[in-house]
PDB file of C-alpha atoms and ligand atoms in Angstrom:
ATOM      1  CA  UNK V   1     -49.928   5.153   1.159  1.00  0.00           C
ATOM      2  CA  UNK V   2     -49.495   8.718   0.157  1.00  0.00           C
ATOM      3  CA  UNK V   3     -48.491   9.366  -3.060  1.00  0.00           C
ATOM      4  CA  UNK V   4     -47.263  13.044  -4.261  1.00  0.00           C
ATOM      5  CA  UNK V   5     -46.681  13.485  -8.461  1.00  0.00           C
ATOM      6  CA  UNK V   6     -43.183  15.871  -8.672  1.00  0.00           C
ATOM      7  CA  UNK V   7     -43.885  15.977 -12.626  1.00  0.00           C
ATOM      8  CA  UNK V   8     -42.589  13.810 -15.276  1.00  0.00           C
ATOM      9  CA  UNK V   9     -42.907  10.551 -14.204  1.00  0.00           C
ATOM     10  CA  UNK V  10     -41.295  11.355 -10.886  1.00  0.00           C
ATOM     11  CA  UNK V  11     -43.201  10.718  -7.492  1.00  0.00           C
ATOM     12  CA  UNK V  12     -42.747  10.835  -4.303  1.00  0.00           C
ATOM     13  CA  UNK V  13     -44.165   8.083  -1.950  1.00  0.00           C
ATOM     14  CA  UNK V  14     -44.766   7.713   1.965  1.00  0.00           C
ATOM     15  CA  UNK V  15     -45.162   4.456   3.570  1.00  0.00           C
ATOM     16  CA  UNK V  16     -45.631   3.176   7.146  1.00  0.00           C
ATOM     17  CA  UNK V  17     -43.000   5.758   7.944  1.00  0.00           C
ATOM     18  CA  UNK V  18     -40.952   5.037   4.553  1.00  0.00           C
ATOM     19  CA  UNK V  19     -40.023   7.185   1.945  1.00  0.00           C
ATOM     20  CA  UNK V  20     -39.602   6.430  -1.811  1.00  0.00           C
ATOM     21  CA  UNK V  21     -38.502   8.282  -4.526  1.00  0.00           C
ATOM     22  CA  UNK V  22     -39.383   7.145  -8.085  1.00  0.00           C
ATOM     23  CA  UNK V  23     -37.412   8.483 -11.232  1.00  0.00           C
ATOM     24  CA  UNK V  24     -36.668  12.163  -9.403  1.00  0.00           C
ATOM     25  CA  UNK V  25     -36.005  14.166 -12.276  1.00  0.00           C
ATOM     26  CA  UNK V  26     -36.313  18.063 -10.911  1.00  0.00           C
ATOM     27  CA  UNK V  27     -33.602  19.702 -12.203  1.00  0.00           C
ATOM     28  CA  UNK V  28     -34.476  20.400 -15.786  1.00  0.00           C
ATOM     29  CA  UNK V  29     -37.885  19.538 -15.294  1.00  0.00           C
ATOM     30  CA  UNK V  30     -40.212  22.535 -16.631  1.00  0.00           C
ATOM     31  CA  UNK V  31     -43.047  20.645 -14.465  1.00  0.00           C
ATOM     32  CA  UNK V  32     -41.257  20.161 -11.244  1.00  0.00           C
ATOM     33  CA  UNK V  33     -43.244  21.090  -8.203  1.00  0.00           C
ATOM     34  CA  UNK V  34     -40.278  21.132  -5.563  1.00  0.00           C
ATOM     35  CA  UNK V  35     -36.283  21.168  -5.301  1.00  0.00           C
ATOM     36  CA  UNK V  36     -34.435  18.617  -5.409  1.00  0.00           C
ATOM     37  CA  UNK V  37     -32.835  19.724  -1.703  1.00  0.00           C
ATOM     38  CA  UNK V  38     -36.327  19.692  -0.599  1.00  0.00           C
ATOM     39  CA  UNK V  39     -36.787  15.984  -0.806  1.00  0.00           C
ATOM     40  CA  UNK V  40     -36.180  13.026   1.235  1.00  0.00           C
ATOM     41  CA  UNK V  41     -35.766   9.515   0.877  1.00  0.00           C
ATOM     42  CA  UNK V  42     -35.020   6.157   2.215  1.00  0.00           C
ATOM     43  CA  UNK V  43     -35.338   4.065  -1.514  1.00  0.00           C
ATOM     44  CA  UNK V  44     -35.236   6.097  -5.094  1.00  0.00           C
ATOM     45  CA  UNK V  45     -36.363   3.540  -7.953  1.00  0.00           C
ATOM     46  CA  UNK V  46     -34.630   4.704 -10.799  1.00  0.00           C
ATOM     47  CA  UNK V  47     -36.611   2.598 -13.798  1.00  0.00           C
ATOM     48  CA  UNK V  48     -33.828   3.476 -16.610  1.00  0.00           C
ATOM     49  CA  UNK V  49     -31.020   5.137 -17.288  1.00  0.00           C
ATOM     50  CA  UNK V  50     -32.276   8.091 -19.207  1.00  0.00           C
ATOM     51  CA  UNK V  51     -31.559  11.395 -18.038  1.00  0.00           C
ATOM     52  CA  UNK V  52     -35.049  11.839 -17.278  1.00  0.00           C
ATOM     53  CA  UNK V  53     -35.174   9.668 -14.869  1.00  0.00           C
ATOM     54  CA  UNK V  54     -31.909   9.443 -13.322  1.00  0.00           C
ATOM     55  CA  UNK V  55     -32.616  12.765 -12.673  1.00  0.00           C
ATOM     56  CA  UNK V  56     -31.031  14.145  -9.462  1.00  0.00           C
ATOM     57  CA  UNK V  57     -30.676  10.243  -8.173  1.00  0.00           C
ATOM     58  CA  UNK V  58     -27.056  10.942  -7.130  1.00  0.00           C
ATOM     59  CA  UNK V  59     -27.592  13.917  -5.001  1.00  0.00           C
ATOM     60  CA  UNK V  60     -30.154  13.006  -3.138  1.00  0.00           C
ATOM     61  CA  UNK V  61     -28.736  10.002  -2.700  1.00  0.00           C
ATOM     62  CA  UNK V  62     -25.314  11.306  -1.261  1.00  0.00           C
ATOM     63  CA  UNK V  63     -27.702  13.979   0.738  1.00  0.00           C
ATOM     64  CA  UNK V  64     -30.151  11.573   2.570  1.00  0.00           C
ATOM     65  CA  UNK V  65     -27.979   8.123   2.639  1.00  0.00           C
ATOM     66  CA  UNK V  66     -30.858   6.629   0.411  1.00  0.00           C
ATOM     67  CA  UNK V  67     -30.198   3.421  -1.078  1.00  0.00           C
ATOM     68  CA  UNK V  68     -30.861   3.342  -4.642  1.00  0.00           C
ATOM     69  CA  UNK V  69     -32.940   0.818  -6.161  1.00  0.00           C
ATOM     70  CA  UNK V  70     -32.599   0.200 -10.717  1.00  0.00           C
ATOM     71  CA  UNK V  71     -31.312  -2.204 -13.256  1.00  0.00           C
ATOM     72  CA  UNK V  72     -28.339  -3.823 -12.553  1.00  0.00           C
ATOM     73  CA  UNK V  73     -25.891  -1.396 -14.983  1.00  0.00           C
ATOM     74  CA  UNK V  74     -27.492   1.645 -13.952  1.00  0.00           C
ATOM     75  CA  UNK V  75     -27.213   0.773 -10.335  1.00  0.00           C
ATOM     76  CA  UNK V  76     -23.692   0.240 -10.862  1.00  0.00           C
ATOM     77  CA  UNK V  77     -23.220   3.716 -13.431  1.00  0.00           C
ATOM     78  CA  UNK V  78     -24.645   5.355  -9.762  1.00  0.00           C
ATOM     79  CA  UNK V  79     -22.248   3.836  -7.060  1.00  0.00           C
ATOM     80  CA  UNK V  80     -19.591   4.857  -9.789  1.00  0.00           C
ATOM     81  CA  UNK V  81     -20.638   7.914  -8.974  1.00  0.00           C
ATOM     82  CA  UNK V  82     -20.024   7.727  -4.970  1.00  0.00           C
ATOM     83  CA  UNK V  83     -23.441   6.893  -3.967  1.00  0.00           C
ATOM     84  CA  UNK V  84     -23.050   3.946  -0.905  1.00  0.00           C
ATOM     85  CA  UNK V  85     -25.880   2.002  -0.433  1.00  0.00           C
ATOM     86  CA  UNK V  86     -27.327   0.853  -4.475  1.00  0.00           C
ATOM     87  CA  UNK V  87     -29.390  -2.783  -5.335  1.00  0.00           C
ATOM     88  CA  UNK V  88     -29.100  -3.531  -8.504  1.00  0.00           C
ATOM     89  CA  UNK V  89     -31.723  -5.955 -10.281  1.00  0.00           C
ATOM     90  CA  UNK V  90     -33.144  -7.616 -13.413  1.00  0.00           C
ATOM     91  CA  UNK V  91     -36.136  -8.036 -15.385  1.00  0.00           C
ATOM     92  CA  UNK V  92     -38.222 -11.138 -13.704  1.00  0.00           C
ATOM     93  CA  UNK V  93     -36.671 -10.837 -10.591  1.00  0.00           C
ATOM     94  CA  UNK V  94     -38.272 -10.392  -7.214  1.00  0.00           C
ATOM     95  CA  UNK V  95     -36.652  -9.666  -3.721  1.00  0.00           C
ATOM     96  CA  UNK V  96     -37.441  -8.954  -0.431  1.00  0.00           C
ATOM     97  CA  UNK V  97     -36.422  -5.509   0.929  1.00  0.00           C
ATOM     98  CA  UNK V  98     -37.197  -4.596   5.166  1.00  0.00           C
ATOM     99  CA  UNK V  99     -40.438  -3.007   3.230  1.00  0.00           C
ATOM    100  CA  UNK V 100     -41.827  -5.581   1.322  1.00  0.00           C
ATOM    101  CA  UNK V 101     -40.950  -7.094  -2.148  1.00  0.00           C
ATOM    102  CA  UNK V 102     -40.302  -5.439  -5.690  1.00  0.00           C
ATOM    103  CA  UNK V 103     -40.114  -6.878  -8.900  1.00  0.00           C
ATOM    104  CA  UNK V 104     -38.124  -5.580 -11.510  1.00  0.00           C
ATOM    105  CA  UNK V 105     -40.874  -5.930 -14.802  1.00  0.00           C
ATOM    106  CA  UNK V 106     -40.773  -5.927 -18.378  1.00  0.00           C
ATOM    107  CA  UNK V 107     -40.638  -2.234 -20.120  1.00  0.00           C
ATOM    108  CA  UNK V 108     -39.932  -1.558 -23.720  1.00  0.00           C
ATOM    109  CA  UNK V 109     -37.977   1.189 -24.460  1.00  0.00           C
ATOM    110  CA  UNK V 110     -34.209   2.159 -24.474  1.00  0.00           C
ATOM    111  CA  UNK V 111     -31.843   1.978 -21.598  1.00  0.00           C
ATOM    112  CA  UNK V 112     -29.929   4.933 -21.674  1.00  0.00           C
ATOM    113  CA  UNK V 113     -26.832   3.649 -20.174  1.00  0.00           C
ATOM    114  CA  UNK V 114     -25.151   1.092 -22.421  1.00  0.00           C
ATOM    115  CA  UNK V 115     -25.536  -2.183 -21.738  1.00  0.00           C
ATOM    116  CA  UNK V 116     -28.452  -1.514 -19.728  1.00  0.00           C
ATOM    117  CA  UNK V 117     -32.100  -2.384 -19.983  1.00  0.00           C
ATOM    118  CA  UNK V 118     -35.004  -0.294 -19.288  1.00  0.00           C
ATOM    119  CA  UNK V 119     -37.655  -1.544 -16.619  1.00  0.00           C
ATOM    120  CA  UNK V 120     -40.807  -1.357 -14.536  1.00  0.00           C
ATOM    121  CA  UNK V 121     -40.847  -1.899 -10.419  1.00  0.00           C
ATOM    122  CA  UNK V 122     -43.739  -3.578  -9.029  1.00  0.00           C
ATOM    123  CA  UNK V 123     -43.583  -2.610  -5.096  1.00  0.00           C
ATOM    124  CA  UNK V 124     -45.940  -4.636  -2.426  1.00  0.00           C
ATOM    125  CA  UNK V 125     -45.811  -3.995   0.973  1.00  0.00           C
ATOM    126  CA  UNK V 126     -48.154  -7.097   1.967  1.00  0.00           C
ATOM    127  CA  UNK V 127     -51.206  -4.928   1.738  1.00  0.00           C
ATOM    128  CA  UNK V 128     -50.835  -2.553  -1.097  1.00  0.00           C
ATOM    129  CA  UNK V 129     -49.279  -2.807  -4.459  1.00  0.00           C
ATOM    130  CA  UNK V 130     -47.796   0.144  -6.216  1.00  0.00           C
ATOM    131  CA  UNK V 131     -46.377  -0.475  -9.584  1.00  0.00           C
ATOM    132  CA  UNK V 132     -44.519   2.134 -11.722  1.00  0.00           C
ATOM    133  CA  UNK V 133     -44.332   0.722 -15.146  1.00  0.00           C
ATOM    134  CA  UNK V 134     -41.032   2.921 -16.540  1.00  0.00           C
ATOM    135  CA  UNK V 135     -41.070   4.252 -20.042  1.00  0.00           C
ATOM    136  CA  UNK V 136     -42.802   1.583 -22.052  1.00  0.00           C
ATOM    137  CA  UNK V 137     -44.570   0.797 -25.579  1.00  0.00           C
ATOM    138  CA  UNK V 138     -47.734  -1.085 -24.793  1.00  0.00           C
ATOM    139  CA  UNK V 139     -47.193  -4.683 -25.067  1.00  0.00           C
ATOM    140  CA  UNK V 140     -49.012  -7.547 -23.953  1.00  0.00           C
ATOM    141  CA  UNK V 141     -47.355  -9.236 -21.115  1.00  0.00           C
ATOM    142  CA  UNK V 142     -48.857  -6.960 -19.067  1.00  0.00           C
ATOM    143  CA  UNK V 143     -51.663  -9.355 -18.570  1.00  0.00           C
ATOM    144  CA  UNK V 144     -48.915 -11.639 -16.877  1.00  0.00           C
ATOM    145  CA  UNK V 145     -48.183  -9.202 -14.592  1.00  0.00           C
ATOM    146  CA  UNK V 146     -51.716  -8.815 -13.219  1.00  0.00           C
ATOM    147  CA  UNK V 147     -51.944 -12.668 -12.898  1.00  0.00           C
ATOM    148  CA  UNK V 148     -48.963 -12.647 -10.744  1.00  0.00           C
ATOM    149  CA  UNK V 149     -50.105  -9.361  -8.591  1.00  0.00           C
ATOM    150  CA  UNK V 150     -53.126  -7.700  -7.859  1.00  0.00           C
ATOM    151  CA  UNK V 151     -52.437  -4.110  -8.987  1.00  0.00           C
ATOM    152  CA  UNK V 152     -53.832  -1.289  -6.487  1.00  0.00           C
ATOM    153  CA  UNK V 153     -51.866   1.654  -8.157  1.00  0.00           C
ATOM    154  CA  UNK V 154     -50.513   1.711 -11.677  1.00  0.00           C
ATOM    155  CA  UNK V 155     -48.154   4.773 -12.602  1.00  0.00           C
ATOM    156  CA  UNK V 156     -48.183   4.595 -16.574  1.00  0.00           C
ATOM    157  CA  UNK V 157     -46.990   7.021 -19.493  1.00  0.00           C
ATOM    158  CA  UNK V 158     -48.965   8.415 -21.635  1.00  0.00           C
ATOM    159  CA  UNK V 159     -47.035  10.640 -23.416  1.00  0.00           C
ATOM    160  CA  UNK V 160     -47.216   8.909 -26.924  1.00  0.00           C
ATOM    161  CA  UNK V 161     -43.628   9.307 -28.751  1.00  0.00           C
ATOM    162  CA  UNK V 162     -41.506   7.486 -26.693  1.00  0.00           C
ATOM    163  CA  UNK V 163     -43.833   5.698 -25.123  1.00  0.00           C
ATOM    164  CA  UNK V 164     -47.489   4.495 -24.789  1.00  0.00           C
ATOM    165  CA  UNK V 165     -50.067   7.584 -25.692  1.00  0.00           C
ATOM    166  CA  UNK V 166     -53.400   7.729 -24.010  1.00  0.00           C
ATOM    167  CA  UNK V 167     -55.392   5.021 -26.288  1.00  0.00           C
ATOM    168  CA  UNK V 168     -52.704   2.475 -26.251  1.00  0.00           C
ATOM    169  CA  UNK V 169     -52.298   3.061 -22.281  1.00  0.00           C
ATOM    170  CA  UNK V 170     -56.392   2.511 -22.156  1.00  0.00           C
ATOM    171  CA  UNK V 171     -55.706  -0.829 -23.428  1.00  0.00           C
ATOM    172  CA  UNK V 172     -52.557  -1.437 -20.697  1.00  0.00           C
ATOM    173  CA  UNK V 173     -55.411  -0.570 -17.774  1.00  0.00           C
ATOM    174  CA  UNK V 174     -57.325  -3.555 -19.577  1.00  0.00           C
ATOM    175  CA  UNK V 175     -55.025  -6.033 -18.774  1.00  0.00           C
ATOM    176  CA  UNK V 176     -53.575  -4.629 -15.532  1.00  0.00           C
ATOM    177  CA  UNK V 177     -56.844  -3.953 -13.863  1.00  0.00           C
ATOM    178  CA  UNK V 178     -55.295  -2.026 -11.251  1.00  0.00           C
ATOM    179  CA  UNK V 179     -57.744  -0.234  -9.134  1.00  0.00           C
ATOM    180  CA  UNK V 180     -56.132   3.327  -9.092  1.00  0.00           C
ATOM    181  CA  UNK V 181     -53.963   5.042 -12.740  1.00  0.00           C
ATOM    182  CA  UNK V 182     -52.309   7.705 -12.459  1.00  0.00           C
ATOM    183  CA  UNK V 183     -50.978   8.684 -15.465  1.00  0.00           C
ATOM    184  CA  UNK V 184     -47.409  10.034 -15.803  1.00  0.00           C
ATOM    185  CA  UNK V 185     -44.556  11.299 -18.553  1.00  0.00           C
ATOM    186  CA  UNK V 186     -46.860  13.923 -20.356  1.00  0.00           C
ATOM    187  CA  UNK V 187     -47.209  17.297 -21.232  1.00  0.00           C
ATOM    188  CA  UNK V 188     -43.098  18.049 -19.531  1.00  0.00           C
ATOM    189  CA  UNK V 189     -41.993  18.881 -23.046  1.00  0.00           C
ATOM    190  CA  UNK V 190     -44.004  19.933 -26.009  1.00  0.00           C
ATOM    191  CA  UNK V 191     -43.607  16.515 -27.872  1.00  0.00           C
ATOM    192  CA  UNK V 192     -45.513  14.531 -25.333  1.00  0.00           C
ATOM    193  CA  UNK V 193     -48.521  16.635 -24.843  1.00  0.00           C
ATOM    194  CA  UNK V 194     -51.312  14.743 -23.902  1.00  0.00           C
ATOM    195  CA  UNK V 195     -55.330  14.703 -22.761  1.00  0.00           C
ATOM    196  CA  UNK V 196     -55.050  13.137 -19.548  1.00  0.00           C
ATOM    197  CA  UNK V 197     -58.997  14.270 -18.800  1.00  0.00           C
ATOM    198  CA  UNK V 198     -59.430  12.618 -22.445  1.00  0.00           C
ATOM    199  CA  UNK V 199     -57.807   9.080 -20.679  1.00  0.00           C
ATOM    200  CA  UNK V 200     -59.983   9.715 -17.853  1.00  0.00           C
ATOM    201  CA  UNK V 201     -62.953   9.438 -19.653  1.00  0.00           C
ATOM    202  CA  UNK V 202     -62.367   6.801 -22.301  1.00  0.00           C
ATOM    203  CA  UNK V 203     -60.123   4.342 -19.251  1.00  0.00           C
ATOM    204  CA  UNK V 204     -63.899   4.870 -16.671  1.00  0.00           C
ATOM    205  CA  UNK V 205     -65.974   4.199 -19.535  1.00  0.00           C
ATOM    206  CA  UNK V 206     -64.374   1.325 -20.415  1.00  0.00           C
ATOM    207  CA  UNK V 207     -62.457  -0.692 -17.052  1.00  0.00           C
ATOM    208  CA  UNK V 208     -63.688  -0.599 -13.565  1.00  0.00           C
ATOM    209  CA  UNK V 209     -60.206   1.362 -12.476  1.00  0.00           C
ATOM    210  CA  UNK V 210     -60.274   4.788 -11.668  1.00  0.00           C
ATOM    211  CA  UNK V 211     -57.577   7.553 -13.081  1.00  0.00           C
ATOM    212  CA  UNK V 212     -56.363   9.988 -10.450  1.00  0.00           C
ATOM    213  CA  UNK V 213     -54.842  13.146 -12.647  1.00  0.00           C
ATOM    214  CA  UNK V 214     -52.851  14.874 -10.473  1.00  0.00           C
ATOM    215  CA  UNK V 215     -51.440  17.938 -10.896  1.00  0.00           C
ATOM    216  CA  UNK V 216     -47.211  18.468 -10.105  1.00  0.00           C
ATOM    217  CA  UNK V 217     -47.362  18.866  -6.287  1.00  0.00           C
ATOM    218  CA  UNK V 218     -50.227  17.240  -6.008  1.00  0.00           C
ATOM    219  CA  UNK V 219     -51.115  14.216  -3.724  1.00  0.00           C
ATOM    220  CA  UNK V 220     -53.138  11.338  -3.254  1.00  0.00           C
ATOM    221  CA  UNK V 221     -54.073   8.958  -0.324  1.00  0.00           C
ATOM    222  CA  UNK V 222     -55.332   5.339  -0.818  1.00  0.00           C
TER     223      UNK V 222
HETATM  224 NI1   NI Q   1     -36.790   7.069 -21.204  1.00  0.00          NI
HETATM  225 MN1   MN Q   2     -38.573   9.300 -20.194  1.00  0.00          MN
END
Protein backbone atom coordinates (compact mmCIF):
# COMPACT_ATOMS: atom_id res chain seq x y z
CA UNK A 1 0.00 0.00 0.00
CA UNK A 2 1.41 3.33 -0.93
CA UNK A 3 0.09 6.10 0.60
CA UNK A 4 0.89 9.87 -0.67
CA UNK A 5 -0.49 12.99 1.90
CA UNK A 6 -1.90 15.90 -0.85
CA UNK A 7 -2.40 18.23 2.39
CA UNK A 8 -5.38 18.71 4.46
CA UNK A 9 -6.69 15.60 5.15
CA UNK A 10 -6.54 14.59 1.51
CA UNK A 11 -4.48 11.44 0.35
CA UNK A 12 -3.87 9.67 -2.27
CA UNK A 13 -3.67 5.79 -2.11
CA UNK A 14 -2.31 2.90 -4.48
CA UNK A 15 -3.41 -0.57 -4.13
CA UNK A 16 -2.77 -3.86 -5.97
CA UNK A 17 -3.11 -1.70 -9.05
CA UNK A 18 -6.06 0.51 -7.43
CA UNK A 19 -6.29 3.97 -6.89
CA UNK A 20 -8.10 5.89 -4.09
CA UNK A 21 -8.66 9.25 -3.46
CA UNK A 22 -9.63 10.39 0.08
CA UNK A 23 -11.28 13.91 0.75
CA UNK A 24 -9.25 15.65 -2.46
CA UNK A 25 -9.43 19.09 -1.53
CA UNK A 26 -6.60 20.95 -3.91
CA UNK A 27 -8.13 23.76 -5.13
CA UNK A 28 -8.06 26.23 -2.30
CA UNK A 29 -5.78 24.27 -0.42
CA UNK A 30 -2.65 26.56 0.66
CA UNK A 31 -0.92 22.99 1.41
CA UNK A 32 -1.67 21.18 -1.75
CA UNK A 33 1.24 19.35 -3.23
CA UNK A 34 -0.29 18.63 -6.82
CA UNK A 35 -3.28 19.70 -9.25
CA UNK A 36 -6.19 18.49 -9.19
CA UNK A 37 -5.76 17.46 -13.22
CA UNK A 38 -2.76 15.69 -12.07
CA UNK A 39 -4.57 13.01 -10.19
CA UNK A 40 -6.15 9.78 -10.84
CA UNK A 41 -8.56 7.60 -9.41
CA UNK A 42 -10.67 4.57 -9.47
CA UNK A 43 -12.66 5.29 -5.74
CA UNK A 44 -12.59 9.02 -3.99
CA UNK A 45 -13.97 8.62 -0.26
CA UNK A 46 -15.45 11.76 0.39
CA UNK A 47 -15.96 11.51 4.51
CA UNK A 48 -18.40 14.74 4.67
CA UNK A 49 -19.82 17.21 2.94
CA UNK A 50 -17.71 20.16 3.86
CA UNK A 51 -16.06 22.03 1.30
CA UNK A 52 -12.90 20.82 2.51
CA UNK A 53 -13.36 17.71 1.68
CA UNK A 54 -15.58 17.57 -1.17
CA UNK A 55 -12.96 19.35 -2.57
CA UNK A 56 -12.50 18.82 -6.35
CA UNK A 57 -14.63 15.31 -5.93
CA UNK A 58 -16.74 16.26 -8.99
CA UNK A 59 -14.04 16.91 -11.42
CA UNK A 60 -12.05 14.32 -10.99
CA UNK A 61 -14.73 12.31 -10.91
CA UNK A 62 -16.23 13.39 -14.38
CA UNK A 63 -12.31 13.34 -15.57
CA UNK A 64 -11.26 9.73 -14.59
CA UNK A 65 -14.88 7.85 -14.48
CA UNK A 66 -14.13 7.30 -10.66
CA UNK A 67 -16.88 6.11 -8.66
CA UNK A 68 -17.41 8.08 -5.66
CA UNK A 69 -17.66 6.58 -2.39
CA UNK A 70 -19.56 9.08 0.99
CA UNK A 71 -22.63 9.32 3.08
CA UNK A 72 -25.65 8.61 1.55
CA UNK A 73 -26.85 12.61 1.00
CA UNK A 74 -23.60 13.68 -0.07
CA UNK A 75 -23.29 10.88 -2.52
CA UNK A 76 -26.47 11.89 -3.88
CA UNK A 77 -25.58 16.14 -3.65
CA UNK A 78 -22.52 14.60 -6.19
CA UNK A 79 -24.48 12.55 -8.89
CA UNK A 80 -26.72 15.79 -8.78
CA UNK A 81 -23.95 17.17 -10.01
CA UNK A 82 -23.40 14.72 -13.20
CA UNK A 83 -20.95 12.46 -11.70
CA UNK A 84 -22.06 8.54 -12.97
CA UNK A 85 -20.84 5.99 -10.97
CA UNK A 86 -21.51 7.25 -6.76
CA UNK A 87 -22.22 4.54 -3.54
CA UNK A 88 -23.76 6.06 -1.09
CA UNK A 89 -23.61 4.63 2.63
CA UNK A 90 -24.33 4.96 6.37
CA UNK A 91 -22.81 4.98 9.64
CA UNK A 92 -22.48 1.07 10.80
CA UNK A 93 -22.64 -0.19 7.55
CA UNK A 94 -20.20 -2.46 5.80
CA UNK A 95 -20.06 -3.62 2.06
CA UNK A 96 -18.12 -5.40 -0.18
CA UNK A 97 -16.57 -3.46 -3.11
CA UNK A 98 -14.26 -5.68 -6.13
CA UNK A 99 -11.39 -4.30 -3.55
CA UNK A 100 -12.32 -5.39 -0.36
CA UNK A 101 -14.83 -4.05 2.29
CA UNK A 102 -15.39 -0.45 3.85
CA UNK A 103 -17.25 0.57 6.66
CA UNK A 104 -18.79 3.73 6.94
CA UNK A 105 -17.78 4.70 11.01
CA UNK A 106 -18.86 6.97 13.56
CA UNK A 107 -17.36 10.76 13.29
CA UNK A 108 -18.53 13.70 15.25
CA UNK A 109 -18.70 16.73 13.61
CA UNK A 110 -21.07 18.58 11.14
CA UNK A 111 -22.19 17.37 7.80
CA UNK A 112 -22.02 20.13 5.61
CA UNK A 113 -24.72 19.20 3.30
CA UNK A 114 -28.10 19.27 5.02
CA UNK A 115 -29.47 16.37 6.04
CA UNK A 116 -26.27 14.71 5.93
CA UNK A 117 -24.01 13.14 8.50
CA UNK A 118 -20.39 13.34 8.77
CA UNK A 119 -18.29 9.97 8.80
CA UNK A 120 -15.16 7.85 8.96
CA UNK A 121 -14.28 4.88 6.20
CA UNK A 122 -12.61 1.93 7.46
CA UNK A 123 -11.07 0.22 4.12
CA UNK A 124 -9.65 -3.61 4.29
CA UNK A 125 -8.43 -5.23 1.48
CA UNK A 126 -8.10 -8.80 3.29
CA UNK A 127 -4.57 -8.01 4.30
CA UNK A 128 -4.31 -4.42 5.22
CA UNK A 129 -6.60 -2.04 6.90
CA UNK A 130 -6.56 1.63 6.18
CA UNK A 131 -8.96 3.72 8.10
CA UNK A 132 -9.52 7.49 7.59
CA UNK A 133 -11.43 8.67 10.54
CA UNK A 134 -13.12 12.12 8.85
CA UNK A 135 -13.32 15.25 10.89
CA UNK A 136 -14.06 14.06 14.38
CA UNK A 137 -14.13 15.16 18.25
CA UNK A 138 -12.53 12.35 20.19
CA UNK A 139 -15.07 10.09 21.52
CA UNK A 140 -14.97 6.78 22.86
CA UNK A 141 -16.42 4.30 20.54
CA UNK A 142 -13.39 4.21 18.97
CA UNK A 143 -12.44 1.32 21.13
CA UNK A 144 -15.38 -0.55 19.27
CA UNK A 145 -13.92 0.00 16.23
CA UNK A 146 -10.59 -1.64 17.04
CA UNK A 147 -12.51 -4.69 18.46
CA UNK A 148 -14.20 -5.11 15.22
CA UNK A 149 -10.84 -4.43 12.98
CA UNK A 150 -7.36 -4.61 13.47
CA UNK A 151 -6.17 -1.11 12.48
CA UNK A 152 -2.78 -1.06 10.31
CA UNK A 153 -3.10 2.70 9.27
CA UNK A 154 -5.11 5.35 11.06
CA UNK A 155 -5.46 8.84 9.20
CA UNK A 156 -6.65 11.19 12.19
CA UNK A 157 -7.02 15.12 12.69
CA UNK A 158 -5.30 16.86 14.79
CA UNK A 159 -6.03 20.16 14.13
CA UNK A 160 -7.86 21.04 17.48
CA UNK A 161 -10.92 23.55 16.66
CA UNK A 162 -13.02 21.60 14.70
CA UNK A 163 -11.79 18.63 15.56
CA UNK A 164 -9.55 16.45 17.83
CA UNK A 165 -6.06 18.46 18.70
CA UNK A 166 -2.92 16.50 19.27
CA UNK A 167 -3.56 15.37 23.11
CA UNK A 168 -7.07 14.33 22.60
CA UNK A 169 -5.94 12.40 19.25
CA UNK A 170 -3.05 10.68 21.65
CA UNK A 171 -5.83 9.28 23.53
CA UNK A 172 -7.85 8.09 20.03
CA UNK A 173 -4.33 6.03 19.14
CA UNK A 174 -5.05 4.42 22.71
CA UNK A 175 -8.01 2.83 21.83
CA UNK A 176 -7.42 2.26 18.09
CA UNK A 177 -4.04 0.71 18.43
CA UNK A 178 -3.41 0.94 14.89
CA UNK A 179 0.10 0.17 14.00
CA UNK A 180 0.88 3.20 11.66
CA UNK A 181 -0.85 7.37 12.43
CA UNK A 182 -0.53 9.61 10.24
CA UNK A 183 -1.85 12.60 11.31
CA UNK A 184 -3.94 14.86 9.03
CA UNK A 185 -6.21 18.35 8.94
CA UNK A 186 -3.44 20.67 10.50
CA UNK A 187 -1.50 23.54 9.99
CA UNK A 188 -3.78 24.26 6.16
CA UNK A 189 -5.15 27.39 7.78
CA UNK A 190 -3.83 29.39 10.64
CA UNK A 191 -6.60 28.21 13.14
CA UNK A 192 -5.54 24.62 13.14
CA UNK A 193 -1.88 24.92 13.62
CA UNK A 194 -0.53 22.12 15.24
CA UNK A 195 2.88 20.17 16.66
CA UNK A 196 2.68 17.12 14.78
CA UNK A 197 6.59 16.28 15.98
CA UNK A 198 4.96 17.23 19.54
CA UNK A 199 2.19 14.07 18.75
CA UNK A 200 5.03 12.11 17.65
CA UNK A 201 6.66 12.13 20.73
CA UNK A 202 3.97 12.06 23.38
CA UNK A 203 1.69 9.06 20.88
CA UNK A 204 5.64 6.69 20.89
CA UNK A 205 6.06 7.37 24.41
CA UNK A 206 2.94 6.33 25.30
CA UNK A 207 1.26 3.36 22.58
CA UNK A 208 3.25 0.88 20.69
CA UNK A 209 1.97 2.66 17.17
CA UNK A 210 4.19 4.61 15.26
CA UNK A 211 3.28 8.30 13.69
CA UNK A 212 4.46 8.78 10.13
CA UNK A 213 4.46 12.89 9.63
CA UNK A 214 4.51 13.38 6.25
CA UNK A 215 5.04 16.28 4.55
CA UNK A 216 2.29 17.44 1.41
CA UNK A 217 3.71 15.30 -1.45
CA UNK A 218 5.08 13.09 0.59
CA UNK A 219 4.69 9.22 0.62
CA UNK A 220 4.76 6.24 2.55
CA UNK A 221 4.95 2.41 1.88
CA UNK A 222 3.73 -0.27 4.38
NI1 LIG B 1 -15.36 19.30 8.24
MN1 LIG C 1 -12.43 19.74 7.61
Amino acid sequence: MHIQYLGHSALAVQDRGVQYLFDPFITGNPMAAVKPEELQADYIIVTHGHDDHIGDTVSIAKRTGAMVISTFEVANHIAAQGVQKTHGMSIGGKYRFPFGYVRCTLAFHGGGIPGSFPAGFLFNNGETSFYHAGDTGLFSDLALLAKLERIDVACLPIGGNFTMDPDDAVLAVEMLKPKYVIPVHYNTFPVIEADAQGFKKKVEARTGSKVVVLEPGKAFEC
